[in-house]
Amino acid sequence: ETGVTQTPRHLVMGMTNKKSLKCEQHLGHNAMYWYKQSAKKPLELMFVYNFKEQTENNSVPSRFSPECPNSSHLFLHLHTLQPEDSALYLCASSQGTDNTDTQYFGPGTRLTVL
Amino acid sequence: GQNIDQPTEMTATEGAIVQINCTYQTSGFNGLFWYQQHAGEAPTFLSYNVLDGLEEKGRFSSFLSRSKGYSYLLLKELQMKDSASYLCVSVNSNYQLIWGAGTKLIIKP
């Protein structure tokens, strides 16, 4: 399944590093999402972009900075992260923007903050 | 508050049937999803129910009772590849997704 791709798949970074996660969807969808998935916890929605405009920011710390240059690409810029930010970061896209459409997920980036 | 309750882990035998239950308490309701997530992989869509009743899709069926705030996912003729986590997700009246923590299903030979 290559509808939604994410790079890198794995990332180890120090607390003072700056890195970026990339997501690309090849489905012509209108909405894109960033989620955080920690072990044994529900997915946490971080950001939503509809038609390239950010429509939701779920009280995410400013050390996470999203960017959506066009409807096919989504970035998550990371800086001065904390060890508790270690998790799987999932990108998803959907055709519709009201959350009643199926979301298609990328394989995720496994992030470890040392 | 809004939350989803589903068992943390279940075990079943290859070839058998298993039912994974989900109860939801959300402000309003606009449908319920089930997603499957194999370890280390992306969640993938299984079903979406917005009306009461049972919807069958091959070996998998999903049931919804809006009056009871209850859904289940029924897996028949279990195969080893069905070992995965199953995520229950409700859509509330504001069209926000409320995610459950998932049920890890272990299939034994």
Short mmCIF file of C-alpha atoms in Angstrom, two decimals:
data_model
loop_
_atom_site.label_atom_id
_atom_site.label_comp_id
_atom_site.label_asym_id
_atom_site.label_seq_id
_atom_site.Cartn_x
_atom_site.Cartn_y
_atom_site.Cartn_z
CA GLU A 1 0.00 0.00 0.00
CA THR A 2 1.68 3.24 -1.11
CA GLY A 3 -1.26 5.65 -0.84
CA VAL A 4 0.32 7.49 2.08
CA THR A 5 4.07 7.47 2.59
CA GLN A 6 6.09 8.72 5.52
CA THR A 7 9.81 9.34 5.96
CA PRO A 8 11.86 8.54 7.85
CA ARG A 9 10.46 5.30 9.25
CA HIS A 10 12.70 5.49 12.29
CA LEU A 11 14.32 8.51 13.93
CA VAL A 12 16.52 8.85 16.97
CA MET A 13 17.27 12.37 18.09
CA GLY A 14 18.71 14.23 21.01
CA MET A 15 16.76 16.81 22.95
CA THR A 16 18.61 19.67 21.28
CA ASN A 17 18.27 18.44 17.70
CA LYS A 18 15.98 19.75 14.99
CA LYS A 19 14.42 17.27 12.60
CA SER A 20 11.42 17.04 10.29
CA LEU A 21 8.97 14.27 9.51
CA LYS A 22 7.53 14.11 6.01
CA CYS A 23 4.23 12.74 4.78
CA GLU A 24 2.97 12.48 1.22
CA GLN A 25 -0.40 11.25 0.01
CA HIS A 26 -0.98 10.06 -3.55
CA LEU A 27 -4.77 9.73 -3.24
CA GLY A 28 -5.94 13.22 -4.17
CA HIS A 29 -7.43 13.69 -0.71
CA ASN A 30 -8.45 17.01 0.79
CA ALA A 31 -7.63 16.47 4.46
CA MET A 32 -4.40 15.44 6.17
CA TYR A 33 -3.73 14.62 9.80
CA TRP A 34 -0.88 14.12 12.26
CA TYR A 35 -1.41 11.67 15.12
CA LYS A 36 0.73 10.54 18.02
CA GLN A 37 0.44 6.90 19.07
CA SER A 38 1.90 5.82 22.39
CA ALA A 39 1.81 2.26 23.66
CA LYS A 40 -1.57 1.15 25.01
CA LYS A 41 -3.07 4.62 24.59
CA PRO A 42 -5.65 5.92 22.12
CA LEU A 43 -4.41 7.76 19.09
CA GLU A 44 -3.93 11.43 19.89
CA LEU A 45 -4.89 13.83 17.13
CA MET A 46 -2.30 16.59 16.85
CA PHE A 47 -3.10 18.65 13.76
CA VAL A 48 -5.62 18.70 10.93
CA TYR A 49 -5.29 20.39 7.57
CA ASN A 50 -8.28 20.75 5.25
CA PHE A 51 -7.55 22.05 1.77
CA LYS A 52 -4.05 23.07 3.03
CA GLU A 53 -5.45 25.18 5.87
CA GLN A 54 -4.89 24.19 9.46
CA THR A 55 -8.28 23.60 11.07
CA GLU A 56 -7.30 21.91 14.29
CA ASN A 57 -4.44 22.11 16.78
CA ASN A 58 -5.16 19.98 19.79
CA SER A 59 -3.13 21.92 22.35
CA VAL A 60 0.09 20.57 20.95
CA PRO A 61 3.30 22.01 22.45
CA SER A 62 5.07 24.53 20.26
CA ARG A 63 8.08 22.24 19.94
CA PHE A 64 5.96 20.51 17.28
CA SER A 65 5.40 22.71 14.24
CA PRO A 66 3.34 21.51 11.26
CA GLU A 67 3.62 22.70 7.70
CA CYS A 68 1.36 21.93 4.75
CA PRO A 69 2.78 23.45 1.55
CA ASN A 70 0.16 21.78 -0.67
CA SER A 71 -2.66 19.30 -0.40
CA SER A 72 -0.36 16.32 -0.98
CA HIS A 73 2.43 17.06 1.48
CA LEU A 74 2.53 17.47 5.23
CA PHE A 75 5.54 18.06 7.46
CA LEU A 76 6.05 17.97 11.20
CA HIS A 77 9.04 20.00 12.33
CA LEU A 78 10.55 18.94 15.64
CA HIS A 79 12.84 20.90 17.96
CA THR A 80 13.93 20.65 21.58
CA LEU A 81 11.81 17.56 22.15
CA GLN A 82 11.46 15.74 25.44
CA PRO A 83 11.91 11.99 26.11
CA GLU A 84 8.14 11.69 26.65
CA ASP A 85 7.67 12.70 23.02
CA SER A 86 9.02 9.31 21.99
CA ALA A 87 6.17 7.58 20.14
CA LEU A 88 4.92 6.50 16.75
CA TYR A 89 3.86 9.49 14.66
CA LEU A 90 1.21 8.66 12.10
CA CYS A 91 0.10 10.70 9.15
CA ALA A 92 -3.31 10.12 7.58
CA SER A 93 -5.44 11.55 4.80
CA SER A 94 -9.12 11.45 3.86
CA GLN A 95 -11.22 12.59 0.95
CA GLY A 96 -13.82 14.37 3.04
CA THR A 97 -13.15 16.83 5.83
CA ASP A 98 -15.89 16.01 8.34
CA ASN A 99 -14.36 12.84 9.85
CA THR A 100 -17.01 10.52 8.45
CA ASP A 101 -14.74 9.40 5.62
CA THR A 102 -12.22 6.62 5.94
CA GLN A 103 -8.78 7.79 6.92
CA TYR A 104 -5.81 6.26 5.13
CA PHE A 105 -2.72 6.02 7.28
CA GLY A 106 0.94 6.02 6.49
CA PRO A 107 3.26 3.47 8.11
CA GLY A 108 4.41 5.97 10.71
CA THR A 109 7.70 7.30 12.00
CA ARG A 110 9.00 5.63 15.14
CA LEU A 111 10.59 8.50 17.08
CA THR A 112 12.97 8.04 19.99
CA VAL A 113 14.12 11.09 21.92
CA LEU A 114 17.23 10.56 24.00
CA GLY B 1 -16.25 13.22 29.38
CA GLN B 2 -16.07 11.27 26.18
CA ASN B 3 -14.48 7.88 26.05
CA ILE B 4 -14.36 4.53 24.35
CA ASP B 5 -14.15 1.27 26.32
CA GLN B 6 -12.82 -1.89 24.73
CA PRO B 7 -10.90 -4.84 26.19
CA THR B 8 -7.14 -4.45 26.26
CA GLU B 9 -6.35 -7.94 25.04
CA MET B 10 -8.16 -11.06 23.85
CA THR B 11 -6.98 -14.51 22.85
CA ALA B 12 -8.70 -16.86 20.42
CA THR B 13 -7.97 -20.05 18.51
CA GLU B 14 -7.35 -20.35 14.79
CA GLY B 15 -10.55 -21.28 13.00
CA ALA B 16 -12.79 -20.06 15.80
CA ILE B 17 -15.02 -16.98 16.15
CA VAL B 18 -14.27 -13.96 18.32
CA GLN B 19 -16.33 -10.91 19.22
CA ILE B 20 -14.61 -7.68 20.23
CA ASN B 21 -16.91 -5.33 22.12
CA CYS B 22 -16.81 -1.56 22.28
CA THR B 23 -18.93 0.82 24.32
CA TYR B 24 -18.82 4.54 23.74
CA GLN B 25 -19.86 7.60 25.68
CA THR B 26 -19.71 10.62 23.42
CA SER B 27 -21.53 13.91 23.06
CA GLY B 28 -23.79 13.02 20.19
CA PHE B 29 -23.06 10.43 17.55
CA ASN B 30 -22.27 10.44 13.87
CA GLY B 31 -21.00 6.95 13.29
CA LEU B 32 -18.48 4.40 14.49
CA PHE B 33 -15.39 3.02 12.78
CA TRP B 34 -13.35 -0.12 13.28
CA TYR B 35 -9.72 -0.15 12.16
CA GLN B 36 -7.20 -2.99 12.16
CA GLN B 37 -3.57 -2.34 13.03
CA HIS B 38 -0.89 -5.00 12.71
CA ALA B 39 2.15 -4.51 14.91
CA GLY B 40 4.46 -1.90 13.44
CA GLU B 41 2.06 -1.06 10.62
CA ALA B 42 -0.53 1.57 9.75
CA PRO B 43 -4.16 1.25 10.88
CA THR B 44 -6.41 0.14 8.03
CA PHE B 45 -10.16 0.63 7.67
CA LEU B 46 -12.48 -2.26 8.41
CA SER B 47 -15.97 -0.82 8.80
CA TYR B 48 -18.13 2.22 9.40
CA ASN B 49 -21.59 1.96 10.98
CA VAL B 50 -24.00 4.83 11.39
CA LEU B 51 -27.31 2.91 11.54
CA ASP B 52 -28.29 0.18 13.96
CA GLY B 53 -27.76 -3.38 12.89
CA LEU B 54 -25.23 -5.82 11.59
CA GLU B 55 -23.09 -5.25 8.51
CA GLU B 56 -21.27 -8.23 7.11
CA LYS B 57 -18.14 -8.03 5.01
CA GLY B 58 -16.64 -11.43 4.34
CA ARG B 59 -15.27 -12.97 7.53
CA PHE B 60 -15.72 -9.69 9.42
CA SER B 61 -19.01 -8.21 10.63
CA SER B 62 -19.70 -5.06 12.62
CA PHE B 63 -22.75 -4.40 14.77
CA LEU B 64 -24.09 -1.14 16.17
CA SER B 65 -26.73 -0.31 18.77
CA ARG B 66 -27.07 3.45 19.10
CA SER B 67 -29.51 3.22 22.00
CA LYS B 68 -27.02 1.18 24.01
CA GLY B 69 -23.88 3.02 22.91
CA TYR B 70 -22.48 -0.33 21.89
CA SER B 71 -20.72 -1.92 18.96
CA TYR B 72 -18.94 -5.14 18.30
CA LEU B 73 -16.64 -6.55 15.66
CA LEU B 74 -17.17 -10.21 14.87
CA LEU B 75 -14.36 -12.18 13.25
CA LYS B 76 -15.15 -15.65 11.88
CA GLU B 77 -12.88 -18.48 10.75
CA LEU B 78 -9.95 -16.86 12.45
CA GLN B 79 -6.61 -16.95 10.71
CA MET B 80 -3.17 -16.33 12.16
CA LYS B 81 -2.94 -13.14 10.12
CA ASP B 82 -5.88 -11.73 12.11
CA SER B 83 -3.52 -11.24 15.04
CA ALA B 84 -3.55 -7.47 15.35
CA SER B 85 -4.97 -4.60 17.35
CA TYR B 86 -8.54 -3.55 16.61
CA LEU B 87 -9.37 0.11 17.16
CA CYS B 88 -12.89 1.33 17.89
CA VAL B 89 -13.50 4.99 16.94
CA SER B 90 -16.65 7.03 17.51
CA VAL B 91 -17.61 10.25 15.69
CA ASN B 92 -19.32 12.72 18.02
CA SER B 93 -21.80 15.48 17.27
CA ASN B 94 -18.97 17.90 16.46
CA TYR B 95 -17.58 15.40 13.97
CA GLN B 96 -14.58 14.75 16.17
CA LEU B 97 -13.08 11.27 16.31
CA ILE B 98 -12.91 9.66 19.75
CA TRP B 99 -10.38 6.81 19.60
CA GLY B 100 -10.28 3.74 21.79
CA ALA B 101 -6.94 2.38 22.98
CA GLY B 102 -7.44 -0.75 20.90
CA THR B 103 -7.90 -4.45 21.59
CA LYS B 104 -4.88 -6.63 20.96
CA LEU B 105 -6.11 -9.92 19.51
CA ILE B 106 -3.81 -12.91 19.82
CA ILE B 107 -4.58 -15.94 17.67
CA LYS B 108 -3.21 -19.30 18.79
CA PRO B 109 -2.87 -22.38 16.57
#
